[in-house]
Every structure is written in structure tokens, then in C-alpha cells.
Short mmCIF file of C-alpha atoms and ligand atoms in Angstrom, two decimals:
data_model
loop_
_atom_site.label_atom_id
_atom_site.label_comp_id
_atom_site.label_asym_id
_atom_site.label_seq_id
_atom_site.Cartn_x
_atom_site.Cartn_y
_atom_site.Cartn_z
CA MET A 25 15.61 -26.89 -42.57
CA ASN A 26 12.54 -29.13 -44.14
CA ILE A 27 10.42 -27.28 -46.72
CA LEU A 28 7.25 -28.42 -47.81
CA VAL A 29 6.87 -27.71 -51.46
CA THR A 30 3.14 -28.06 -52.81
CA GLY A 31 2.96 -28.67 -56.24
CA GLY A 32 6.94 -29.70 -56.36
CA ALA A 33 6.35 -31.86 -59.40
CA GLY A 34 4.98 -29.23 -61.80
CA PHE A 35 6.97 -27.09 -63.96
CA ILE A 36 8.15 -24.05 -61.78
CA GLY A 37 8.06 -26.26 -58.51
CA SER A 38 10.29 -28.84 -59.83
CA HIS A 39 13.31 -26.30 -60.62
CA THR A 40 12.61 -24.67 -57.36
CA CYS A 41 13.24 -28.05 -55.42
CA VAL A 42 16.57 -28.52 -57.47
CA THR A 43 17.64 -24.99 -56.41
CA LEU A 44 16.66 -25.63 -52.96
CA LEU A 45 18.06 -28.96 -52.63
CA ASN A 46 21.48 -27.35 -54.01
CA ALA A 47 21.42 -24.71 -51.58
CA GLY A 48 21.19 -27.32 -48.79
CA TYR A 49 17.56 -27.48 -47.80
CA ASN A 50 15.41 -30.83 -47.18
CA VAL A 51 12.66 -30.74 -49.54
CA ILE A 52 8.98 -32.77 -49.11
CA ILE A 53 6.79 -32.66 -52.11
CA ALA A 54 3.03 -32.71 -51.90
CA ASP A 55 1.35 -33.04 -55.41
CA ASN A 56 -1.45 -34.73 -56.64
CA LEU A 57 0.10 -35.20 -60.04
CA CYS A 58 -3.07 -33.73 -61.74
CA ASN A 59 -0.83 -31.56 -64.06
CA SER A 60 2.62 -33.58 -63.64
CA LYS A 61 4.25 -36.92 -63.61
CA LYS A 62 5.86 -38.89 -61.02
CA ASP A 63 9.26 -39.43 -62.81
CA THR A 64 10.01 -35.73 -62.30
CA ILE A 65 10.72 -36.93 -58.76
CA ASP A 66 13.12 -39.16 -59.88
CA LYS A 67 14.54 -36.62 -62.21
CA ILE A 68 14.83 -34.02 -59.60
CA LYS A 69 16.74 -36.56 -57.45
CA VAL A 70 19.25 -37.27 -60.52
CA ILE A 71 19.90 -33.79 -61.05
CA THR A 72 20.63 -33.00 -57.51
CA ASN A 73 22.03 -36.48 -56.42
CA LYS A 74 19.93 -35.86 -53.28
CA ASP A 75 16.85 -37.53 -51.83
CA VAL A 76 13.43 -35.95 -51.92
CA ILE A 77 10.29 -37.04 -49.82
CA PHE A 78 7.19 -37.32 -52.00
CA TYR A 79 3.53 -37.15 -50.98
CA GLN A 80 0.70 -37.84 -53.63
CA VAL A 81 -1.72 -35.87 -52.14
CA ASP A 82 -4.56 -33.37 -52.98
CA ILE A 83 -3.78 -30.23 -50.80
CA ASN A 84 -7.44 -29.97 -50.44
CA GLN A 85 -7.44 -33.22 -48.46
CA GLU A 86 -6.86 -31.61 -45.33
CA LYS A 87 -6.40 -34.54 -43.08
CA GLU A 88 -4.13 -36.31 -45.55
CA VAL A 89 -1.81 -33.23 -45.58
CA ASP A 90 -2.17 -33.10 -41.65
CA GLU A 91 -0.20 -36.09 -41.68
CA ILE A 92 2.65 -34.62 -43.42
CA PHE A 93 2.77 -31.81 -40.95
CA ASN A 94 2.53 -34.44 -38.34
CA ASN A 95 5.41 -36.75 -39.76
CA HIS A 96 7.84 -33.94 -40.29
CA ILE A 97 9.07 -30.82 -38.72
CA ILE A 98 8.22 -28.16 -41.56
CA ASP A 99 10.26 -25.01 -41.38
CA GLY A 100 8.42 -23.41 -44.21
CA VAL A 101 6.01 -23.96 -46.87
CA ILE A 102 6.23 -22.81 -50.77
CA HIS A 103 2.62 -23.20 -52.14
CA PHE A 104 2.88 -23.80 -56.02
CA ALA A 105 -0.21 -26.26 -56.20
CA GLY A 106 -2.93 -24.89 -58.37
CA PHE A 107 -4.49 -24.60 -61.88
CA LYS A 108 -2.90 -22.28 -64.17
CA ALA A 109 -4.78 -22.06 -67.39
CA VAL A 110 -6.62 -18.75 -67.99
CA GLY A 111 -8.94 -19.94 -70.74
CA GLU A 112 -9.87 -23.00 -69.04
CA SER A 113 -10.55 -21.03 -66.02
CA VAL A 114 -13.41 -18.91 -68.04
CA LYS A 115 -15.04 -22.12 -68.81
CA LYS A 116 -14.68 -23.91 -65.47
CA PRO A 117 -14.60 -21.03 -63.05
CA LEU A 118 -15.75 -23.45 -60.04
CA ASP A 119 -12.97 -25.75 -60.51
CA TYR A 120 -10.47 -22.98 -60.36
CA TYR A 121 -12.14 -21.44 -57.19
CA TYR A 122 -12.10 -24.41 -55.39
CA ASN A 123 -8.57 -26.01 -56.20
CA ASN A 124 -6.63 -22.58 -56.35
CA VAL A 125 -8.49 -20.78 -53.27
CA LEU A 126 -9.38 -23.81 -51.02
CA SER A 127 -5.92 -25.00 -51.27
CA THR A 128 -4.42 -21.91 -50.30
CA ILE A 129 -6.72 -21.92 -47.28
CA SER A 130 -6.18 -25.56 -46.28
CA ILE A 131 -2.49 -25.03 -46.17
CA ILE A 132 -2.42 -21.77 -44.07
CA LYS A 133 -4.73 -23.33 -41.71
CA LEU A 134 -2.35 -26.33 -41.31
CA CYS A 135 0.56 -23.82 -41.12
CA GLU A 136 -1.40 -21.90 -38.28
CA LYS A 137 -2.18 -25.38 -36.55
CA TYR A 138 1.59 -26.58 -36.60
CA GLY A 139 3.13 -23.19 -35.93
CA VAL A 140 4.72 -22.72 -39.46
CA ASP A 141 5.13 -19.18 -40.01
CA ARG A 142 7.28 -18.90 -43.12
CA PHE A 143 5.07 -19.01 -46.40
CA VAL A 144 6.03 -18.22 -49.93
CA PHE A 145 2.94 -18.12 -52.48
CA SER A 146 2.91 -18.18 -56.21
CA SER A 147 1.03 -15.41 -57.60
CA SER A 148 0.91 -14.00 -61.40
CA ALA A 149 1.46 -10.57 -63.30
CA THR A 150 -1.94 -11.51 -64.36
CA VAL A 151 -3.14 -9.70 -61.11
CA TYR A 152 -1.96 -6.49 -62.53
CA GLY A 153 -4.89 -6.70 -65.14
CA ASN A 154 -5.09 -3.68 -67.52
CA ASN A 155 -2.74 -1.34 -65.27
CA ALA A 156 0.18 0.67 -67.19
CA VAL A 157 3.49 -1.13 -67.82
CA PRO A 158 5.65 -1.70 -65.90
CA PHE A 159 4.02 -3.22 -63.39
CA LYS A 160 4.92 -2.28 -59.85
CA GLU A 161 3.97 -4.10 -56.43
CA ASP A 162 2.00 -1.23 -55.01
CA MET A 163 -0.24 -0.78 -57.98
CA GLU A 164 -4.26 -1.02 -57.29
CA LEU A 165 -5.69 -4.63 -58.30
CA LEU A 166 -8.56 -3.10 -60.35
CA SER A 167 -9.05 -5.08 -63.51
CA THR A 168 -8.51 -8.85 -63.24
CA THR A 169 -10.16 -10.14 -66.30
CA ASN A 170 -10.44 -13.98 -65.60
CA PRO A 171 -11.43 -16.42 -62.70
CA TYR A 172 -7.89 -17.72 -62.57
CA GLY A 173 -6.33 -14.38 -61.71
CA GLU A 174 -9.14 -13.58 -59.54
CA THR A 175 -8.17 -16.76 -57.52
CA LYS A 176 -4.59 -15.09 -56.99
CA VAL A 177 -6.09 -11.83 -56.03
CA ILE A 178 -8.50 -13.61 -53.65
CA SER A 179 -5.36 -15.66 -52.33
CA GLU A 180 -3.16 -12.88 -51.92
CA ARG A 181 -5.89 -11.13 -49.79
CA ILE A 182 -6.72 -14.17 -47.63
CA LEU A 183 -2.75 -14.12 -46.94
CA LYS A 184 -2.68 -10.53 -45.85
CA ASP A 185 -5.67 -10.85 -43.74
CA THR A 186 -4.01 -13.89 -41.92
CA SER A 187 -0.77 -12.27 -41.47
CA THR A 188 -2.88 -9.04 -39.87
CA ALA A 189 -4.27 -11.71 -37.49
CA ASN A 190 -1.17 -13.46 -36.88
CA GLN A 191 1.82 -11.03 -36.39
CA ASN A 192 4.31 -13.89 -36.47
CA PHE A 193 3.24 -15.12 -40.10
CA SER A 194 5.94 -14.21 -42.68
CA VAL A 195 4.78 -14.10 -46.34
CA ALA A 196 6.30 -13.48 -49.51
CA ILE A 197 3.84 -13.05 -52.45
CA LEU A 198 5.84 -13.48 -55.62
CA ARG A 199 4.02 -12.21 -58.94
CA TYR A 200 5.60 -14.22 -61.81
CA PHE A 201 5.85 -12.87 -65.25
CA ASN A 202 6.01 -15.32 -68.02
CA PRO A 203 8.32 -18.38 -67.08
CA VAL A 204 10.00 -20.28 -69.97
CA GLY A 205 13.13 -22.45 -70.36
CA ALA A 206 14.09 -25.28 -68.56
CA HIS A 207 17.10 -27.02 -66.54
CA GLU A 208 20.03 -27.05 -68.33
CA SER A 209 20.16 -31.03 -67.88
CA GLY A 210 17.37 -31.06 -70.28
CA LEU A 211 15.79 -33.60 -67.64
CA ILE A 212 12.89 -31.18 -66.43
CA GLY A 213 10.94 -28.55 -67.94
CA GLU A 214 7.40 -27.65 -69.37
CA SER A 215 5.30 -30.37 -70.76
CA PRO A 216 1.76 -29.05 -71.34
CA ASN A 217 -1.08 -31.61 -72.04
CA GLY A 218 -2.74 -31.13 -75.43
CA VAL A 219 -2.36 -28.07 -77.73
CA PRO A 220 -0.29 -25.67 -75.78
CA ASN A 221 -1.98 -22.26 -74.85
CA ASN A 222 1.59 -20.36 -74.02
CA LEU A 223 3.87 -18.95 -76.50
CA MET A 224 7.23 -20.68 -75.97
CA PRO A 225 5.54 -24.38 -75.62
CA TYR A 226 3.74 -23.72 -78.86
CA ILE A 227 6.85 -22.62 -80.70
CA THR A 228 8.56 -25.99 -79.39
CA GLN A 229 5.76 -27.84 -80.87
CA VAL A 230 6.32 -26.03 -84.24
CA ALA A 231 9.76 -26.52 -84.24
CA LYS A 232 9.30 -30.39 -83.80
CA ARG A 233 6.79 -30.16 -86.71
CA ASN A 234 3.83 -31.57 -84.15
CA LEU A 235 2.26 -28.20 -85.20
CA GLN A 236 2.38 -26.56 -88.83
CA VAL A 237 2.46 -23.08 -88.03
CA LEU A 238 2.58 -20.43 -85.15
CA LYS A 239 -0.32 -18.42 -85.17
CA VAL A 240 0.55 -14.85 -84.13
CA PHE A 241 -2.27 -13.26 -82.43
CA GLY A 242 -2.39 -9.63 -83.64
CA ASN A 243 0.20 -7.31 -84.95
CA ASP A 244 -1.63 -4.07 -84.29
CA TYR A 245 -1.06 -3.76 -80.84
CA SER A 246 0.85 -0.41 -79.90
CA THR A 247 4.29 -2.01 -79.38
CA SER A 248 7.47 -1.74 -81.52
CA ASP A 249 6.52 -4.27 -84.00
CA GLY A 250 2.62 -4.49 -83.38
CA THR A 251 2.77 -8.01 -81.46
CA GLY A 252 2.43 -8.27 -77.99
CA VAL A 253 5.20 -7.80 -75.52
CA ARG A 254 6.07 -10.04 -72.47
CA ASP A 255 8.50 -10.34 -69.93
CA TYR A 256 9.93 -13.74 -70.34
CA ILE A 257 11.87 -15.06 -67.51
CA HIS A 258 14.03 -18.34 -67.08
CA VAL A 259 12.53 -20.85 -64.86
CA LEU A 260 15.75 -21.20 -63.01
CA ASP A 261 16.05 -17.49 -62.44
CA LEU A 262 12.55 -17.84 -60.98
CA ALA A 263 13.53 -20.62 -59.00
CA GLU A 264 16.46 -18.83 -57.36
CA GLY A 265 14.08 -15.97 -56.78
CA HIS A 266 12.33 -18.33 -54.67
CA VAL A 267 15.00 -19.15 -52.43
CA ALA A 268 16.04 -15.44 -52.12
CA ALA A 269 12.57 -14.73 -51.07
CA PHE A 270 12.61 -17.83 -48.61
CA GLU A 271 15.96 -16.59 -47.00
CA ASN A 272 14.73 -12.99 -46.69
CA LEU A 273 11.38 -13.82 -45.12
CA LYS A 274 10.27 -11.05 -42.62
CA LYS A 275 7.11 -10.74 -40.70
CA GLY A 276 4.14 -9.53 -42.64
CA VAL A 277 3.43 -9.90 -46.38
CA HIS A 278 6.00 -8.82 -48.76
CA ILE A 279 5.03 -8.61 -52.33
CA TYR A 280 7.68 -9.09 -55.16
CA ASN A 281 7.65 -9.22 -59.12
CA LEU A 282 9.66 -11.86 -60.26
CA GLY A 283 10.48 -10.56 -64.04
CA THR A 284 13.38 -9.42 -65.90
CA GLY A 285 12.05 -5.71 -66.29
CA LYS A 286 12.35 -6.26 -70.20
CA GLY A 287 9.95 -6.82 -72.64
CA THR A 288 10.19 -9.15 -75.68
CA SER A 289 7.55 -8.86 -78.56
CA VAL A 290 5.98 -12.20 -80.20
CA LEU A 291 8.25 -11.79 -83.26
CA GLU A 292 11.47 -10.98 -81.16
CA LEU A 293 11.18 -14.21 -79.39
CA VAL A 294 10.59 -16.17 -82.73
CA GLU A 295 13.78 -14.52 -84.23
CA ALA A 296 15.73 -15.48 -81.25
CA PHE A 297 14.46 -18.96 -81.12
CA GLU A 298 15.24 -19.31 -84.77
CA ARG A 299 18.35 -17.81 -84.67
CA VAL A 300 19.54 -19.78 -81.38
CA ASN A 301 18.40 -23.14 -82.44
CA ASN A 302 18.69 -22.83 -86.08
CA ILE A 303 15.10 -23.69 -86.70
CA LYS A 304 12.63 -22.08 -89.01
CA ILE A 305 9.25 -21.31 -87.28
CA PRO A 306 6.64 -20.76 -89.98
CA LEU A 307 4.05 -18.22 -88.47
CA GLU A 308 0.63 -16.45 -89.78
CA ILE A 309 -0.76 -13.34 -88.26
CA VAL A 310 -4.17 -13.94 -87.06
CA ASP A 311 -6.81 -12.00 -85.02
CA ARG A 312 -6.13 -10.97 -81.32
CA ARG A 313 -6.72 -13.40 -78.67
CA PRO A 314 -9.42 -12.05 -76.45
CA GLY A 315 -8.62 -10.95 -73.07
CA ASP A 316 -4.77 -10.20 -74.30
CA ILE A 317 -3.08 -7.06 -73.44
CA ASP A 318 -0.29 -4.85 -75.31
CA SER A 319 2.77 -5.13 -72.91
CA CYS A 320 3.29 -6.71 -69.71
CA TYR A 321 6.59 -6.40 -67.85
CA ALA A 322 7.73 -5.76 -64.42
CA ASP A 323 9.31 -3.18 -62.45
CA THR A 324 11.98 -5.25 -60.78
CA SER A 325 13.41 -2.28 -58.31
CA LYS A 326 11.67 -3.60 -54.99
CA VAL A 327 12.95 -7.09 -55.54
CA LYS A 328 16.63 -6.13 -56.50
CA SER A 329 16.82 -3.73 -53.61
CA GLU A 330 14.81 -5.89 -50.91
CA LEU A 331 15.96 -9.44 -51.95
CA GLY A 332 19.35 -8.75 -53.78
CA TRP A 333 17.93 -10.88 -56.63
CA ASN A 334 17.61 -10.21 -60.21
CA ALA A 335 17.30 -12.60 -63.43
CA LYS A 336 20.36 -13.40 -64.75
CA ARG A 337 19.78 -15.76 -67.88
CA ASP A 338 18.81 -13.90 -71.25
CA ILE A 339 16.33 -14.67 -74.12
CA SER A 340 19.03 -16.95 -75.97
CA SER A 341 19.23 -19.22 -73.00
CA MET A 342 15.62 -19.44 -72.44
CA CYS A 343 15.15 -20.33 -76.34
CA ARG A 344 17.95 -22.73 -76.16
CA ASP A 345 17.04 -24.53 -72.80
CA SER A 346 13.36 -24.86 -73.96
CA TRP A 347 14.33 -26.43 -77.22
CA ARG A 348 16.95 -28.91 -75.42
CA PHE A 349 14.07 -30.02 -72.98
CA GLU A 350 11.66 -30.74 -75.70
CA THR A 351 14.24 -32.72 -77.79
CA ASN A 352 15.14 -34.71 -74.88
CA ASN A 353 11.58 -35.58 -74.26
CA GLU A 354 10.39 -37.26 -77.34
P1 NAD B 143 2.10 -26.67 -63.16
O1 NAD B 143 0.91 -27.11 -63.50
O2 NAD B 143 3.34 -27.20 -63.97
O3 NAD B 143 2.67 -27.23 -61.35
C1 NAD B 143 1.32 -27.28 -60.62
C2 NAD B 143 1.65 -28.50 -59.79
O4 NAD B 143 0.40 -28.39 -58.95
C3 NAD B 143 1.24 -29.50 -60.73
O5 NAD B 143 2.19 -30.37 -60.48
C4 NAD B 143 -0.12 -30.28 -60.16
O6 NAD B 143 0.02 -31.53 -60.03
C5 NAD B 143 -0.29 -29.61 -58.77
N1 NAD B 143 -1.39 -29.30 -58.35
C6 NAD B 143 -2.41 -28.77 -58.67
N2 NAD B 143 -3.24 -28.66 -57.81
C7 NAD B 143 -3.22 -29.37 -56.83
C8 NAD B 143 -3.87 -29.67 -55.58
N3 NAD B 143 -5.02 -29.47 -55.27
N4 NAD B 143 -2.96 -30.61 -54.74
C9 NAD B 143 -1.70 -30.86 -55.10
N5 NAD B 143 -1.14 -30.75 -56.30
C10 NAD B 143 -1.93 -30.00 -57.08
O7 NAD B 143 2.13 -25.31 -63.27
P2 NAD B 143 3.56 -24.20 -62.78
O8 NAD B 143 3.73 -23.53 -64.30
O9 NAD B 143 4.48 -24.80 -62.32
O10 NAD B 143 2.79 -23.07 -61.82
C11 NAD B 143 2.89 -23.22 -60.45
C12 NAD B 143 2.44 -22.11 -59.84
O11 NAD B 143 2.99 -20.78 -60.29
C13 NAD B 143 0.74 -22.16 -60.09
O12 NAD B 143 0.13 -21.64 -58.64
C14 NAD B 143 0.69 -21.11 -61.02
O13 NAD B 143 -0.78 -20.38 -60.91
C15 NAD B 143 1.43 -19.95 -60.82
N6 NAD B 143 2.22 -19.25 -61.85
C16 NAD B 143 2.57 -19.73 -63.15
C17 NAD B 143 2.68 -19.04 -64.18
C18 NAD B 143 3.28 -19.82 -65.61
O14 NAD B 143 3.13 -19.24 -66.73
N7 NAD B 143 3.81 -21.05 -65.49
C19 NAD B 143 2.83 -17.90 -64.09
C20 NAD B 143 2.42 -17.11 -62.90
C21 NAD B 143 2.13 -18.09 -61.77
C1 WQD B 144 2.39 -14.73 -74.75
C2 WQD B 144 2.24 -13.58 -76.05
C3 WQD B 144 0.18 -13.80 -77.05
C4 WQD B 144 0.35 -18.06 -78.04
C5 WQD B 144 -0.03 -16.24 -69.45
C6 WQD B 144 -1.21 -15.97 -68.41
C7 WQD B 144 -0.53 -15.40 -67.32
C8 WQD B 144 0.61 -16.22 -66.76
C9 WQD B 144 1.68 -16.45 -67.90
C10 WQD B 144 -0.14 -17.61 -65.20
C11 WQD B 144 0.96 -13.05 -75.97
C12 WQD B 144 1.19 -14.50 -77.98
C13 WQD B 144 0.64 -16.72 -77.56
C14 WQD B 144 0.41 -18.16 -79.38
C15 WQD B 144 0.61 -15.85 -79.83
N1 WQD B 144 0.34 -17.49 -66.26
N2 WQD B 144 0.68 -15.80 -78.44
N3 WQD B 144 0.38 -17.20 -80.25
O1 WQD B 144 -0.94 -14.48 -72.05
O2 WQD B 144 1.13 -13.28 -71.58
O3 WQD B 144 0.29 -14.93 -69.95
O4 WQD B 144 1.01 -16.94 -69.05
O5 WQD B 144 -0.16 -16.96 -64.14
O6 WQD B 144 -1.40 -15.32 -66.31
O7 WQD B 144 -2.14 -15.10 -68.86
O8 WQD B 144 1.20 -15.73 -71.93
O9 WQD B 144 2.71 -17.52 -73.32
O10 WQD B 144 0.13 -17.28 -73.64
O11 WQD B 144 1.30 -15.36 -74.55
O12 WQD B 144 0.74 -15.06 -80.55
O13 WQD B 144 0.03 -19.38 -79.98
O14 WQD B 144 2.17 -14.66 -77.09
O15 WQD B 144 -0.76 -13.17 -77.67
O16 WQD B 144 1.34 -11.75 -76.73
P1 WQD B 144 0.18 -14.51 -71.58
P2 WQD B 144 1.39 -16.54 -73.37
#
């Protein structure tokens, strides 16, 4: 089976390509490399010892992407391509709506044109906004607080409307919680440009002494130790979730949380990182970051019962693998 993976050179996409190739799928990657590097494609080949077809293309360039559908028999699409920084989306909303929403429309149109009716979409726990934890797939999405989150809400809606109009369209919408970790080879992982916004990449930069101190955004939340609680999930568990979703695709739109169901506070994550890697992380408590919520973790009962998937890797593996990737990629 040939799977077209948009954004396959990125953090989650590259790990998913590895898992797909190891499961016997053929992979075609379409990525414009706006937030990734070409050598990731070679690393995917090294890890799997399998070949990958790569197109450097912007998914919004419909004519160029049309050629990919023309050149190959595509059996399904996993659509990762998009921008993902919440803060940046507040400053550049049009860039986010343009890139994330238009790319989703473009790729669905090509699926319709070429009769490709299996589709997996990267959504985010951010769509739950201020709902009460644990987040369940059937919650109403009332309070997304930033343009990035809104692009995911809109894309989900577009997929639902498309599947209502075309009864053969089978869609899995996957809402990821907080992906961290890296492949155990240390070859692929997350390497954000500039100063990281997310906690784990910030911790690894402090561990490397590229940054002096971790700023903990608030210790007055209503959580066990006052710091924010999140559902960190190993990126390889997430990748396996995509294969499970693809293999169990059914007609209509089906939404699944990809998280562990367990919350970890900022201080607990720092403590685990220090213990596993034997490195001290200097930290200071600062003000809350605007827009942050107390707690975010998944109800995973639906994904377990319908896809038979659950996350296997623990916080220690996440800390070990994140650090291995960082030290391998000086
Ligand atoms: P990433 O930036 O590492 O990967 C995205 C990839 O898409 C990059 O390789 C980038 O070059 C490519 N891309 C972006 N716009 C494109 C376009 N118009 N045409 C072609 N390629 C394009 O991000 P990631 O962490 O791997 O995230 C993948 C998906 O998962 C995104 O849709 C993101 O919104 C979603 N997601 C990520 C997280 C997270 O915390 N990492 C959480 C929830 C959801
Ligand atoms: C985690 C916790 C911070 C950095 C974001 C997006 C979400 C999804 C995943 C895409 C919070 C605290 C962080 C720091 C800190 N992405 N923190 N110091 O905000 O849960 O989720 O990434 O879909 O949509 O919003 O992740 O890693 O930024 O923060 O104290 O330097 O760490 O306050 O409690 P977040 P994060």
C-alpha cells in the first residue's frame, strides 16, 4: 500500500514514516521543508533500511501535488503538514489560516479527484480549550483560545462536511496531547528553530547549557504541586497510533485522543529528566504564561476500545530519548 505523508520530514511525520515502513507500507513524503531538513529523509532510510519517495513541495500548490497523485497509486493520506506554534499564530493569524486550512482543503480535493478515500488528520488537544479534564472526544469545542487551535477546529469541520457529502470517505482525526521523545537511534527527533516554546526542548537546551535556566510558568495552578499538568506522549507511541488508526479506518469521521491518559506536572517532568539523565536543570518560577491552562490530559478509553492502541513508553523513556537525540545532534 502506498501512503502519502504530508509533512513527513517533520517531528511526528518522520517517526510515523519509520513506523509505517517497518509495518510494510510504501511511503511517499510531500514536504516543503519549511520547518524540517532534507537529511531527515536519509535518516528515515538509514533507520528502516527501506526506500522512501520524497517530493519537496508546498501542499498549497495544488498543481504540483496533483502530479504526485498522477504519478503514484495513492491508497491513503496522512496529513501532518502545517504550522504549529501557538504564540506565533496569535501574531500571524493569516499565515496560519492560509497554511493550515488551505492545505487541508487542497489535499482533500485531490483525494476526491483521484478517489482516495482513506485519510488521517493531525489534530490537537488544543481544540478542547477550557473544557474539564480528562478530555473526551465527544466534548463540545467551545473555547479554542488561539488561531492555531482554530485552524484545527476548522479543518476537523471541513473533514466532517466532506465525509457527509461523500459517504465513502473514511477519516480518522487524531488529537495529539504533548508529543516528546525521539527515535531510540538518536537520528531523528525534534529540533525547533530558535529558542524553544515547548517544555521538553527547552529542558534539553538548558541541559546542554545553551540556555541558562528553565523558567517555570507559574506554581499557583490548582494541581498537585502548583505547576501545569500535561499528558506527555512518546512520539513513537504516537506514530504507532497512526498505523492503528490507518488500519482500522471506517467510513465516516472518527475522532481519537492520542495521549497516555496520565498527567505530569512541570516539576515532575524536570525531576524525571534530572534522574534519568543525571543532569541538573536550574529553574526559576516566573509568572504564568498567558493562555495556559491548569491541566490537560486525555480520556483514552475510546482509542483503546476501538483501535486497540495504547501508549507503552513511560516518562523515563521520553526523557532519555529526547536527551539522546539532543546530544547526537550537536
Ligand atoms: P513539524 O513542524 O516538525 O512538522 C510539520 C512538517 O510540515 C514540517 O516538516 C514542515 O516543513 C511541513 N510543512 C508545513 N507546511 C507545509 C506546507 N504548506 N506544505 C508542505 N509541507 C509543509 O511539526 P510536528 O510537531 O511534526 O507536527 C505535525 C502535525 O501535528 C502538525 O499538523 C501539528 O499541528 C500537529 N500537532 C503537533 C503537536 C506537537 O506538539 N508537536 C501537537 C498536536 C498536533
Ligand atoms: C507544557 C507545560 C507550560 C515551557 C503546546 C500547544 C499544544 C500542542 C502541544 C500543538 C505548560 C510549561 C513550558 C517553559 C514552562 N501543540 N512550560 N516553561 O502549552 O501544553 O501545548 O504544545 O498542537 O497545542 O499549546 O506545551 O510544552 O509549551 O508547555 O513552565 O519554558 O510546561 O506552562 O504547563 P502546551 P508546552
